[in-house]
mmCIF file of C-alpha atoms in Angstrom:
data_model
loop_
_atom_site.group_PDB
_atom_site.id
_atom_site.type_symbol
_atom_site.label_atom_id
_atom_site.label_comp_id
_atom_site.label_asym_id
_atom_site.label_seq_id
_atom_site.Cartn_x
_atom_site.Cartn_y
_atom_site.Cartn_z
ATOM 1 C CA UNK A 296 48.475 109.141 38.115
ATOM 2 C CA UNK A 297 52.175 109.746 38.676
ATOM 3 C CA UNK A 298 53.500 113.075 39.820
ATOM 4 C CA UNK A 299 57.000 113.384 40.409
ATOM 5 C CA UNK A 300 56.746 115.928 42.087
ATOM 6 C CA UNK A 301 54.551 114.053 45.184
ATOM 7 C CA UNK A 302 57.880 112.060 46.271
ATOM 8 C CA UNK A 303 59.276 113.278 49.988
ATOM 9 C CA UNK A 304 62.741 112.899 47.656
ATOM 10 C CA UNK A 305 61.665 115.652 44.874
ATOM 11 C CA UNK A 306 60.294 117.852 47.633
ATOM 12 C CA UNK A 307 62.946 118.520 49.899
ATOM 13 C CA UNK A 308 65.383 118.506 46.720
ATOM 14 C CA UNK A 309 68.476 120.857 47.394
ATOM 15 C CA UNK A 310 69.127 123.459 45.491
ATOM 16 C CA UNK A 311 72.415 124.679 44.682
ATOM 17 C CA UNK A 312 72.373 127.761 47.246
ATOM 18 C CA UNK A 313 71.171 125.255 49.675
ATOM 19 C CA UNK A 314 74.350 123.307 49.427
ATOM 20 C CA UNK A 315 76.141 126.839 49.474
ATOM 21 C CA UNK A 316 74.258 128.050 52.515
ATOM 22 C CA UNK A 317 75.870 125.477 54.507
ATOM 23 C CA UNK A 318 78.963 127.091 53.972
ATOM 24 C CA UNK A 319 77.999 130.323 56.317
ATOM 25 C CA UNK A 320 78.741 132.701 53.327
ATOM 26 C CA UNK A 321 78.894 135.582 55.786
ATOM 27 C CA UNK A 322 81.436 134.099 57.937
ATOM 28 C CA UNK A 323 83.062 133.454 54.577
ATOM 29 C CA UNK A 324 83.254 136.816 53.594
ATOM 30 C CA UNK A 325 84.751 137.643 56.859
ATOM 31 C CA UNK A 326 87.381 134.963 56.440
ATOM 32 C CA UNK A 327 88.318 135.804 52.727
ATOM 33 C CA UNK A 328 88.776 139.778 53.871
ATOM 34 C CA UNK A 329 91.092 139.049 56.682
ATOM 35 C CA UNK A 330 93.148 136.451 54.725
ATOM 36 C CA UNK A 331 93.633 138.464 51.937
ATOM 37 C CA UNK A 332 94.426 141.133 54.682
ATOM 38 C CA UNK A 333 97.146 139.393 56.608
ATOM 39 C CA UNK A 334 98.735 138.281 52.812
ATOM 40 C CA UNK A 335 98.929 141.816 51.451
ATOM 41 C CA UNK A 336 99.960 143.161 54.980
ATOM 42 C CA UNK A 337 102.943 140.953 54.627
ATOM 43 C CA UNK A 338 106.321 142.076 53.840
ATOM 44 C CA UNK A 339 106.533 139.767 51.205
ATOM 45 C CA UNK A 340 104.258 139.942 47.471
ATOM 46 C CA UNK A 341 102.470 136.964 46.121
ATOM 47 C CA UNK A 342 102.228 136.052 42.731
ATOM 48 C CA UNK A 343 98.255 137.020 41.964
ATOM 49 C CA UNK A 344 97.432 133.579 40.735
ATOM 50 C CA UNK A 345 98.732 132.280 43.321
ATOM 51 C CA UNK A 346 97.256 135.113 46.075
ATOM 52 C CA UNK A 347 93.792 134.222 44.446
ATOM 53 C CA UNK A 348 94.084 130.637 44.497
ATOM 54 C CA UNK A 349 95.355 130.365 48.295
ATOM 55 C CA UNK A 350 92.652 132.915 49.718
ATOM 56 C CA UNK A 351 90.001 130.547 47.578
ATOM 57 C CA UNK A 352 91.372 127.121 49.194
ATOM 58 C CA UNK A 353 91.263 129.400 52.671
ATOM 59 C CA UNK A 354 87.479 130.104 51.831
ATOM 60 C CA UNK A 355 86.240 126.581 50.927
ATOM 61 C CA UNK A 356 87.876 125.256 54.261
ATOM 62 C CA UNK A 357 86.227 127.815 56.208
ATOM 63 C CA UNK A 358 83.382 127.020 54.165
ATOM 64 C CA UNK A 359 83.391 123.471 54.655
ATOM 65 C CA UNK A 360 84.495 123.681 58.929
ATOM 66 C CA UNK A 361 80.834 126.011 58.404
ATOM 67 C CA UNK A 362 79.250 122.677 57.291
ATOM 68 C CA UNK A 363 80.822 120.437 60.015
ATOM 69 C CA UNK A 364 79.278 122.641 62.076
ATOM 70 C CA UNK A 365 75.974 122.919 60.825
ATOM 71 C CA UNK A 366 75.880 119.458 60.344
ATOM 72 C CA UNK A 367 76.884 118.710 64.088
ATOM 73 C CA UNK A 368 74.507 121.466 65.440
ATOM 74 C CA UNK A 369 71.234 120.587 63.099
ATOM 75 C CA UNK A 370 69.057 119.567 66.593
ATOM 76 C CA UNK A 371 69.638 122.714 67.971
ATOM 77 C CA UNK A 372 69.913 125.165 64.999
ATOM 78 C CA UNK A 373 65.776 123.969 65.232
ATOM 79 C CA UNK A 374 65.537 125.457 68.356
ATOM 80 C CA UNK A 375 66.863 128.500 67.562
ATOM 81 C CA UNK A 376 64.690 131.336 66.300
ATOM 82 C CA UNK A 377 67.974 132.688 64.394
ATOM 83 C CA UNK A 378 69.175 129.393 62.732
ATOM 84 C CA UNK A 379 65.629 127.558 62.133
ATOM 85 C CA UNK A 380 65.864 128.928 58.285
ATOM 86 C CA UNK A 381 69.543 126.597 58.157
ATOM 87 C CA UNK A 382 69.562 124.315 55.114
ATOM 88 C CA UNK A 383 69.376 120.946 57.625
ATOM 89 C CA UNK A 384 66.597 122.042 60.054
ATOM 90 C CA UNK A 385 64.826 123.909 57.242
ATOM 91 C CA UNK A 386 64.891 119.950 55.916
ATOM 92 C CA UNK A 387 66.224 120.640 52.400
ATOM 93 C CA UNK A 388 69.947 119.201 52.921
ATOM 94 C CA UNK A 389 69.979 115.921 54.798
ATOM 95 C CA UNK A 390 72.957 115.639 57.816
ATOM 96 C CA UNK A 391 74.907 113.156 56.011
ATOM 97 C CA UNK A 392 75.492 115.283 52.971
ATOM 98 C CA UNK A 393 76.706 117.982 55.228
ATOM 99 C CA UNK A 394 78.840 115.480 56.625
ATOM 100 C CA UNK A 395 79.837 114.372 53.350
ATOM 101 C CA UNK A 396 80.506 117.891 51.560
ATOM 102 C CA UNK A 397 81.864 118.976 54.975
ATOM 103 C CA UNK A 398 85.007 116.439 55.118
ATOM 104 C CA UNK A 399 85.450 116.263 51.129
ATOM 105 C CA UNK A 400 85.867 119.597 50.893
ATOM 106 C CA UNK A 401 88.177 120.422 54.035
ATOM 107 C CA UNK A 402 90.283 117.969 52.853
ATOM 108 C CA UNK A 403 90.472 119.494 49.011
ATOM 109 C CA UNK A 404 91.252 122.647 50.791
ATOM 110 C CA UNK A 405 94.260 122.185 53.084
ATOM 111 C CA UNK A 406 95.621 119.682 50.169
ATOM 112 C CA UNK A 407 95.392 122.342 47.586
ATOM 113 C CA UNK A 408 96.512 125.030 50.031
ATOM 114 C CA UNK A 409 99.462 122.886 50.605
ATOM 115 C CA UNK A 410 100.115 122.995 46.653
ATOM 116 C CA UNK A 411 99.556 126.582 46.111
ATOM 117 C CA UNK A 412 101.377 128.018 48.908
ATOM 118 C CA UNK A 413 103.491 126.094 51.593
ATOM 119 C CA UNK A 414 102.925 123.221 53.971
ATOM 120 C CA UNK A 415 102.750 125.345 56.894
ATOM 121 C CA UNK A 416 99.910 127.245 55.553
ATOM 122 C CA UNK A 417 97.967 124.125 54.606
ATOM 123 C CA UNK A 418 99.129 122.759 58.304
ATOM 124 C CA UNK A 419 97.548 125.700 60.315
ATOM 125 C CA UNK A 420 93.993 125.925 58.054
ATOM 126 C CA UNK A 421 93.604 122.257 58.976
ATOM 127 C CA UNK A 422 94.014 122.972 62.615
ATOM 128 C CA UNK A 423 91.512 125.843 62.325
ATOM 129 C CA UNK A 424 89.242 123.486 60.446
ATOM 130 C CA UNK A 425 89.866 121.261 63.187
ATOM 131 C CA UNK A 426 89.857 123.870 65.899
ATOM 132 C CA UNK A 427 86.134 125.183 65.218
ATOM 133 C CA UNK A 428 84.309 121.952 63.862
ATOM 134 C CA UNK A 429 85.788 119.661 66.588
ATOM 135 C CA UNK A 430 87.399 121.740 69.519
ATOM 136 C CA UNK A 431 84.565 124.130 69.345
ATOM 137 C CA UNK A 432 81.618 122.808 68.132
ATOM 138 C CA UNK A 433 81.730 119.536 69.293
ATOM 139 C CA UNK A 434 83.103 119.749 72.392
ATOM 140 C CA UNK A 435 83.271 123.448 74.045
ATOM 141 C CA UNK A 436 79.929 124.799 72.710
ATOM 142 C CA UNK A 437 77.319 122.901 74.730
ATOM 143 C CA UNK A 438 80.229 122.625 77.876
ATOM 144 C CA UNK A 439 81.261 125.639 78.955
ATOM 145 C CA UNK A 440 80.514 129.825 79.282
ATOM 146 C CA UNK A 441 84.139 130.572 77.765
ATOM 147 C CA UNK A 442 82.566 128.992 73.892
ATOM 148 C CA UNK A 443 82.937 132.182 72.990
ATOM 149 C CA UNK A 444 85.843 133.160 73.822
ATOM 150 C CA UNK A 445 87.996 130.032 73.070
ATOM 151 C CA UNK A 446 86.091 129.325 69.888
ATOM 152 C CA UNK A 447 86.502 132.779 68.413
ATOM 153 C CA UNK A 448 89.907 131.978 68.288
ATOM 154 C CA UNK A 449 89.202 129.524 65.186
ATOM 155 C CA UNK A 450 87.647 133.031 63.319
ATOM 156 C CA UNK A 451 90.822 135.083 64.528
ATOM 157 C CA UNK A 452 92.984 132.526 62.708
ATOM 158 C CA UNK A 453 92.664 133.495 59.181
ATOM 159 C CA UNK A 454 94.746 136.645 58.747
ATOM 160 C CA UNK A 455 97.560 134.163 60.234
ATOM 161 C CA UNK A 456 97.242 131.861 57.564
ATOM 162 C CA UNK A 457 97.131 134.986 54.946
ATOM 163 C CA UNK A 458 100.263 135.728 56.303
ATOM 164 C CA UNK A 459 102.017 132.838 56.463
ATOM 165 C CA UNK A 460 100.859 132.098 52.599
ATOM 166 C CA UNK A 461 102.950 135.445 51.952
ATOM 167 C CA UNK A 462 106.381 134.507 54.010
ATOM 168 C CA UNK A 463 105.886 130.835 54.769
ATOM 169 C CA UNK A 464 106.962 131.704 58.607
ATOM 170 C CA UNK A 465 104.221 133.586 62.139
ATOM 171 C CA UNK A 466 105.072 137.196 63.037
ATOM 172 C CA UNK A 467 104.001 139.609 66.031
ATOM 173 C CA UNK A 468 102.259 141.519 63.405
ATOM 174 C CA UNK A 469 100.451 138.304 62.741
ATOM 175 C CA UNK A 470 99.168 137.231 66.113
ATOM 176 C CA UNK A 471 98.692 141.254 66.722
ATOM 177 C CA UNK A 472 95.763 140.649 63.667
ATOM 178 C CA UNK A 473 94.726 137.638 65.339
ATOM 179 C CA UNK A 474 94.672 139.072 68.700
ATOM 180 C CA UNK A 475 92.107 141.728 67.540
ATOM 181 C CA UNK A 476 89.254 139.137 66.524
ATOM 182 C CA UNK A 477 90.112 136.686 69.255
ATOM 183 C CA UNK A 478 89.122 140.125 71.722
ATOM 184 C CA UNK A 479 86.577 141.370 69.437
ATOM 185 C CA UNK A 480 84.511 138.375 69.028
ATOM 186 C CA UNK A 481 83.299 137.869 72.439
ATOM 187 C CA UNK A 482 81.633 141.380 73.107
ATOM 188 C CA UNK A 483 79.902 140.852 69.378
ATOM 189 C CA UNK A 484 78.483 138.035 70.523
ATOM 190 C CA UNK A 485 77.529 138.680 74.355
ATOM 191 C CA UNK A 486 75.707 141.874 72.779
ATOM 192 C CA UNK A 487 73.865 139.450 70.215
ATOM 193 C CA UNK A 488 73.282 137.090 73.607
ATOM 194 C CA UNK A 489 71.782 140.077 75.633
ATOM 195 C CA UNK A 490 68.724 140.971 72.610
ATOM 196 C CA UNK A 491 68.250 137.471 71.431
ATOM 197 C CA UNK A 492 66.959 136.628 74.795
ATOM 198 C CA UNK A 493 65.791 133.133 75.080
ATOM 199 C CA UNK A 494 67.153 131.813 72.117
ATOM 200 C CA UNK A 495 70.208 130.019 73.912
ATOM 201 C CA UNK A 496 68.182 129.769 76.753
ATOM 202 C CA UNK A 497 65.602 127.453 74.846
ATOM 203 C CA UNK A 498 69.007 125.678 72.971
ATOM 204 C CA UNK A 499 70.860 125.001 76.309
ATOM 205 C CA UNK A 500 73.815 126.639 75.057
ATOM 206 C CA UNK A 501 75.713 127.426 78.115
ATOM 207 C CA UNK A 502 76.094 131.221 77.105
ATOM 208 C CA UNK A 503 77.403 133.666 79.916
ATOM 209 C CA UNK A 504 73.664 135.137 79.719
ATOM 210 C CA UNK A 505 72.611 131.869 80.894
ATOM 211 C CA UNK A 506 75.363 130.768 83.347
ATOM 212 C CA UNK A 507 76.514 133.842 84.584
ATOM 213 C CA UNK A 508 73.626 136.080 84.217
ATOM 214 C CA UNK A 509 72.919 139.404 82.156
ATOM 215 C CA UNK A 510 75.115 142.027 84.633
ATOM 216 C CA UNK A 511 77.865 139.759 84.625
ATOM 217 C CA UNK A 512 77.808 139.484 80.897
ATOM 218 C CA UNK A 513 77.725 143.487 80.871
ATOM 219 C CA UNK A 514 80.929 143.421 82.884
ATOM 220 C CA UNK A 515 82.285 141.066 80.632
ATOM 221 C CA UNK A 516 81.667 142.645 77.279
ATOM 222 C CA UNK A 517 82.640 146.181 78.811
ATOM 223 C CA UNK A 518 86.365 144.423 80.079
ATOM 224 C CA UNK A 519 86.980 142.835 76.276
ATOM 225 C CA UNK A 520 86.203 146.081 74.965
ATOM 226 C CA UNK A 521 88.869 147.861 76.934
ATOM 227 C CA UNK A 522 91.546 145.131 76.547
ATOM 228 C CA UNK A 523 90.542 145.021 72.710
ATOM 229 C CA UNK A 524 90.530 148.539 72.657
ATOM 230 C CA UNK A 525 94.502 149.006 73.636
ATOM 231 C CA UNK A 526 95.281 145.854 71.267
ATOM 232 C CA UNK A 527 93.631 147.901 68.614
ATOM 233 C CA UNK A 528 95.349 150.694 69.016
ATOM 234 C CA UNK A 529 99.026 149.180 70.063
ATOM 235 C CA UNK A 530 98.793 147.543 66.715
ATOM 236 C CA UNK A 531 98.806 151.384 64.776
ATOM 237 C CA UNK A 532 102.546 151.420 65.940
ATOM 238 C CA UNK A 533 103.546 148.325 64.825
ATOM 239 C CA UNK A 534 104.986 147.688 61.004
ATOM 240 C CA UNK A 535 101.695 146.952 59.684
ATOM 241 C CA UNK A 536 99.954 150.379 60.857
ATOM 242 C CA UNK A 537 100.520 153.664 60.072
ATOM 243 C CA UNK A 538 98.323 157.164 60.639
ATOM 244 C CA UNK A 539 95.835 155.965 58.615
ATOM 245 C CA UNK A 540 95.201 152.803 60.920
ATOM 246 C CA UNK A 541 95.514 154.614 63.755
ATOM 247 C CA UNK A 542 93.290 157.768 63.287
ATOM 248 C CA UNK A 543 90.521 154.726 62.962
ATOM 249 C CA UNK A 544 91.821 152.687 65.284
ATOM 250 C CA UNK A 545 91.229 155.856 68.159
ATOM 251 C CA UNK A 546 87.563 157.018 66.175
ATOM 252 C CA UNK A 547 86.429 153.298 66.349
ATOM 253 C CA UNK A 548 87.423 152.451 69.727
ATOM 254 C CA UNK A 549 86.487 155.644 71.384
ATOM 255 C CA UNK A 550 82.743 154.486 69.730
ATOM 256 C CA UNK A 551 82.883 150.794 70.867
ATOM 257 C CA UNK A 552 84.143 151.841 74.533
ATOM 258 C CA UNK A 553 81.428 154.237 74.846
ATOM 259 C CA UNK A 554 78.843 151.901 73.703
ATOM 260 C CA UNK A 555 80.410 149.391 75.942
ATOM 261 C CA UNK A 556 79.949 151.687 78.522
ATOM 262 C CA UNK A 557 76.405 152.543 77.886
ATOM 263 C CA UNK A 558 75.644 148.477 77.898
ATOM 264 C CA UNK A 559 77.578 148.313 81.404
ATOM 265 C CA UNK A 560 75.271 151.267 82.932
ATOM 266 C CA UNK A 561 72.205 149.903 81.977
ATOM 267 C CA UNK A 562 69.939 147.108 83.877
ATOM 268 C CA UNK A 563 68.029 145.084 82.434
ATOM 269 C CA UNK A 564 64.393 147.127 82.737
ATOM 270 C CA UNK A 565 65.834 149.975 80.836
ATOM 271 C CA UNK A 566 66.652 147.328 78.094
ATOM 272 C CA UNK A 567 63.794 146.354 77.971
ATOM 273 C CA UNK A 568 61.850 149.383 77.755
ATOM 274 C CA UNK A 569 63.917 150.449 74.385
ATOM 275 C CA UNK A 570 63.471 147.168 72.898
ATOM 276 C CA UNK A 571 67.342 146.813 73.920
ATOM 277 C CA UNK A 572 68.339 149.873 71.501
ATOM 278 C CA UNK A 573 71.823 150.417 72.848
ATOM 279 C CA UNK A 574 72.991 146.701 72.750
ATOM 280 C CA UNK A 575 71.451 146.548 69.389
ATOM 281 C CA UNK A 576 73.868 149.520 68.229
ATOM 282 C CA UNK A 577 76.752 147.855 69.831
ATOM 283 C CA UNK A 578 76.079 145.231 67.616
ATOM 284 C CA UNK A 579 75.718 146.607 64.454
ATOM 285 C CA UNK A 580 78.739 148.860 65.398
ATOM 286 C CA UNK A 581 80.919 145.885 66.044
ATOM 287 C CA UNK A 582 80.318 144.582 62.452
ATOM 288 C CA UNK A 583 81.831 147.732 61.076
ATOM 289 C CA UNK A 584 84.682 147.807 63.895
ATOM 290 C CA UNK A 585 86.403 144.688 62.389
ATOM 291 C CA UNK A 586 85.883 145.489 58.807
ATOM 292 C CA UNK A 587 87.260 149.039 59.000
ATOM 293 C CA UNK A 588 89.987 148.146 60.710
ATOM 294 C CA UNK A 589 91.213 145.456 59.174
ATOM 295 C CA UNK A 590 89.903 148.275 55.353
ATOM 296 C CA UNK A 591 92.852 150.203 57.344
ATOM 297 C CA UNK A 592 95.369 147.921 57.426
ATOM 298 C CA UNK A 593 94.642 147.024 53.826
ATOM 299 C CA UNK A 594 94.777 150.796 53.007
ATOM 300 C CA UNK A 595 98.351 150.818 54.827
ATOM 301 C CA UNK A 596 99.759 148.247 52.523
ATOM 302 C CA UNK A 597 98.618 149.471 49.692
ATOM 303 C CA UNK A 598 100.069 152.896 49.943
ATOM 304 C CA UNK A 599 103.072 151.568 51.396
ATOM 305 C CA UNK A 600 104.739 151.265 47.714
ATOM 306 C CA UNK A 601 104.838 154.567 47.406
ATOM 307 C CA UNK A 602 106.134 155.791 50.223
ATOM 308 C CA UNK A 603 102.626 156.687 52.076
ATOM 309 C CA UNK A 604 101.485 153.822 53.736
ATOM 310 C CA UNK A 605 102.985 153.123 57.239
ATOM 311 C CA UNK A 606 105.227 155.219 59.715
ATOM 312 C CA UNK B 93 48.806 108.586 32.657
ATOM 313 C CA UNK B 94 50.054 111.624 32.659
ATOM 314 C CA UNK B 95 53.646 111.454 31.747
ATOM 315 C CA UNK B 96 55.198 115.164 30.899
ATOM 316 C CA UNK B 97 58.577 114.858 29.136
ATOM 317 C CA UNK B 98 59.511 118.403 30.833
ATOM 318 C CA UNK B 99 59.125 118.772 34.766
ATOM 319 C CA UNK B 100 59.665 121.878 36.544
ATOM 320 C CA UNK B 101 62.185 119.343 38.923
ATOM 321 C CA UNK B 102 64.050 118.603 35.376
ATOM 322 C CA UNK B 103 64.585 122.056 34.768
ATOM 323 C CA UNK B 104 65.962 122.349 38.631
ATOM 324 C CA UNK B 105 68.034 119.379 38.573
ATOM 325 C CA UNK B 106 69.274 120.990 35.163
ATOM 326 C CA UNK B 107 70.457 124.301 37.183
ATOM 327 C CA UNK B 108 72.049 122.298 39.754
ATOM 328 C CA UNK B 109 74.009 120.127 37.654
ATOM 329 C CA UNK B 110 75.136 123.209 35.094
ATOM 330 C CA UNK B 111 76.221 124.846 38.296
ATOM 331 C CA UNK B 112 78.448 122.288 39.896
ATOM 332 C CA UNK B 113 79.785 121.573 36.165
ATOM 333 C CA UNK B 114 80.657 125.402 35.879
ATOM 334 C CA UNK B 115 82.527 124.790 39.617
ATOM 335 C CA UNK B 116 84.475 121.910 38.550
ATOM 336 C CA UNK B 117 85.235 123.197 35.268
ATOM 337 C CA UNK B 118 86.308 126.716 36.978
ATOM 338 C CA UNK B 119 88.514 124.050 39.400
ATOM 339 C CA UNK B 120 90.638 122.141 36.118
ATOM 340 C CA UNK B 121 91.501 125.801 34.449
ATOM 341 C CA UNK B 122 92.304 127.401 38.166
ATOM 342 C CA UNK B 123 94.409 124.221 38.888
ATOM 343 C CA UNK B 124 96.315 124.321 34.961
ATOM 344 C CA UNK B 125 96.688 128.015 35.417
ATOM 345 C CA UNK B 126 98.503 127.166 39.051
ATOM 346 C CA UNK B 127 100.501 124.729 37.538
ATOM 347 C CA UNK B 128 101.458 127.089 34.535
ATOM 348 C CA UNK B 129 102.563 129.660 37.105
ATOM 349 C CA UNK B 130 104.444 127.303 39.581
ATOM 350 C CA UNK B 131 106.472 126.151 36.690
ATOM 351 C CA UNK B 132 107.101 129.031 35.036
ATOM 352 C CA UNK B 133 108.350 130.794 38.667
ATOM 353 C CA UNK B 134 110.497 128.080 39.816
ATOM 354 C CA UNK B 135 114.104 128.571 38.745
ATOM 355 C CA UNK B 136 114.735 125.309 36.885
ATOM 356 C CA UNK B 137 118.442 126.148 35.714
ATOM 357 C CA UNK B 138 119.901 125.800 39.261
ATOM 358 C CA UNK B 139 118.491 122.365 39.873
ATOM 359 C CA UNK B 140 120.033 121.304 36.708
ATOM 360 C CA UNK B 141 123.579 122.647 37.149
ATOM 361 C CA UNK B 142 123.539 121.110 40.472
ATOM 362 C CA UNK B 143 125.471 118.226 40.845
ATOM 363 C CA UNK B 144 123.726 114.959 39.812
ATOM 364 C CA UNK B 145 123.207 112.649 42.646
ATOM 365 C CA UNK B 146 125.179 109.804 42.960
ATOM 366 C CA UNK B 147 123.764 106.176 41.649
ATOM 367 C CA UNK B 148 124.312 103.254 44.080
ATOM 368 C CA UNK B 149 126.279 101.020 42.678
ATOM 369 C CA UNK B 150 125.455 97.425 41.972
ATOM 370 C CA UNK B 151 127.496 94.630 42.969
#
């Protein structure tokens, strides 16, 4: 008898969200928000077609730099309790088509980016493309404690490239949006580090929690926190804040300082014993930080037509 | 033999090819509408009343 269904090919066969899962969609969304964040900041208004069309292009490169990355990282994405349930290790997309979607569609997106917008845009989403699959994942990852820090630089990039869709040219207020993920990203991920304990450990991933130890990594994430926390709030005086951005700019920050604080007090017994509640909370409070403040600076620009938004 | 003219992996291929025909079709219109909007924002009149550039002549 012949089942069709009894072939290793008809098995394993990828499904459509398989192919899209490669693409990190939560990373995604994070990229499409502060793209479309740094455009509308900017001084200048895009036509909506256009808006839509660049922020898309923006999205599939981010998308596809996702599936370099899974694609490069498959042997230790099975190691991982956190990244066994991948499309590659999971074994329902094969490397090469990662490979394969991963190129295609990076180089769709900085072409079409280049159409839509300007060349400069296109120019710096294909050195963030290049930045985080090859700088970053290939190279700094597995190499050295600072991944995190260098590497969140290729997530810090896309309010730039919103921006410079908008006026073609980089501003302070640019790099100031840039400069607040580049200093928020390691602390979010050192606190992830601290309560998924042995998960780098078992991948070899030179994290600071491995190299450096956990204290160290407590000093660490409570020094970002206070750098980030003045960036944060410097940038409610600049053009693209206002009172809005600030009065959550000082709310948020007061919260992430203390719970950096709290992280920097504690040893690693009393983490333990609470099932490592307070880096946990750091955590989940550090997803909100960046979306809420970047939701302010959106806020800001949108008022700003009628008089309300900024100082 | 049992040969089934409908297979559950039919119907799953199906979805999978609808959706990336949906994607590329969604591509084509976002690419004319693009076009449609590039054209009709770019100020055509200046380029044409600008002065024609000059044809090498042949000797």
């Amino acid at each position: 008898m012949t089942d069709i269904t009894n072939t290793p090919a008809a098995e394993h066969e990828a499904q459509l969200g398989d192919y899209f899962a490669l693409f990190k969609p939560r990373v995604m969304q994070l990229v499409v928000f502060t793209a479309l964040v740094g455009m509308l900041a900017a001084p200048v208004s895009v036509h909506p077609v256009v808006g839509f069309a660049a922020i898309l292009f923006v999205a599939i490169g981010a998308g596809a730099s996702g599936a370099l990355n899974m694609w490069w990282d498959a042997d230790i994405d099975q190691i991982m309790r956190r990244t066994q349930s991948r499309p590659i290790p999971a074994g329902k997309v094969q490397p090469g088509e990662a490979l394969a979607l991963g190129v295609a569609l990076s180089g769709m997106s900085v072409m079409m980016l280049g159409l839509a917008a300007n060349l400069l845009a296109a120019a710096m989403l294909l050195f963030t493309i290049l930045f985080y699959a090859v700088f970053y994942t290939m190279w700094l990852k597995r190499r050295t404690p600072q991944n995190i820090v260098i590497g969140g630089a290729a997530g810090a990039f896309p309010p730039v490239i919103g921006w410079i869709i908008a006026t073609g040219s980089f501003s302070i207020e640019a790099w100031l949006m840039f400069a607040l993920i580049f200093m928020w990203t390691p602390p979010h991920f050192w606190a992830l580090a601290l309560f998924m304990r042995s998960d780098y450990d078992d991948a070899d991933v030179p994290m600071l929690t491995v190299t450096h130890g956990r204290p160290a990594t407590r000093r660490h994430i409570l020094a970002y926190t206070m750098v980030l926390a003045v960036l944060a709030v410097g940038t409610g005086f600049t053009a693209i804040g206002g009172w809005i951005y600030l009065s959550f700019a000082i709310v948020l920050n007061a919260m992430f300082l203390l719970g950096a604080y709290r992280i920097w007090q504690r040893d690693e017994d009393a983490s333990e014993a609470d099932n490592y509640k307070v880096e946990r909370k750091f955590f989940r409070l550090s997803l909100f930080y960046l979306f809420l403040h970047f939701g302010a600076i959106l806020v800001e620009a949108t008022l700003r037509p009628w008089g309300l938004g900024g100082w | 033999m049992n040969m089934r003219t409908e297979h559950e992996i039919h119907n799953r291929r199906r979805g999978r090819n609808v959706g990336v025909g949906l994607m590329l079709g969604a591509f084509v219109i976002l690419v004319m509408v693009l076009t449609f909007v590039k054209i009709t924002q770019t100020d055509f009149t200046k380029a044409m009343g600008a002065p024609a550039p000059q044809s090498q002549e042949s000797n």
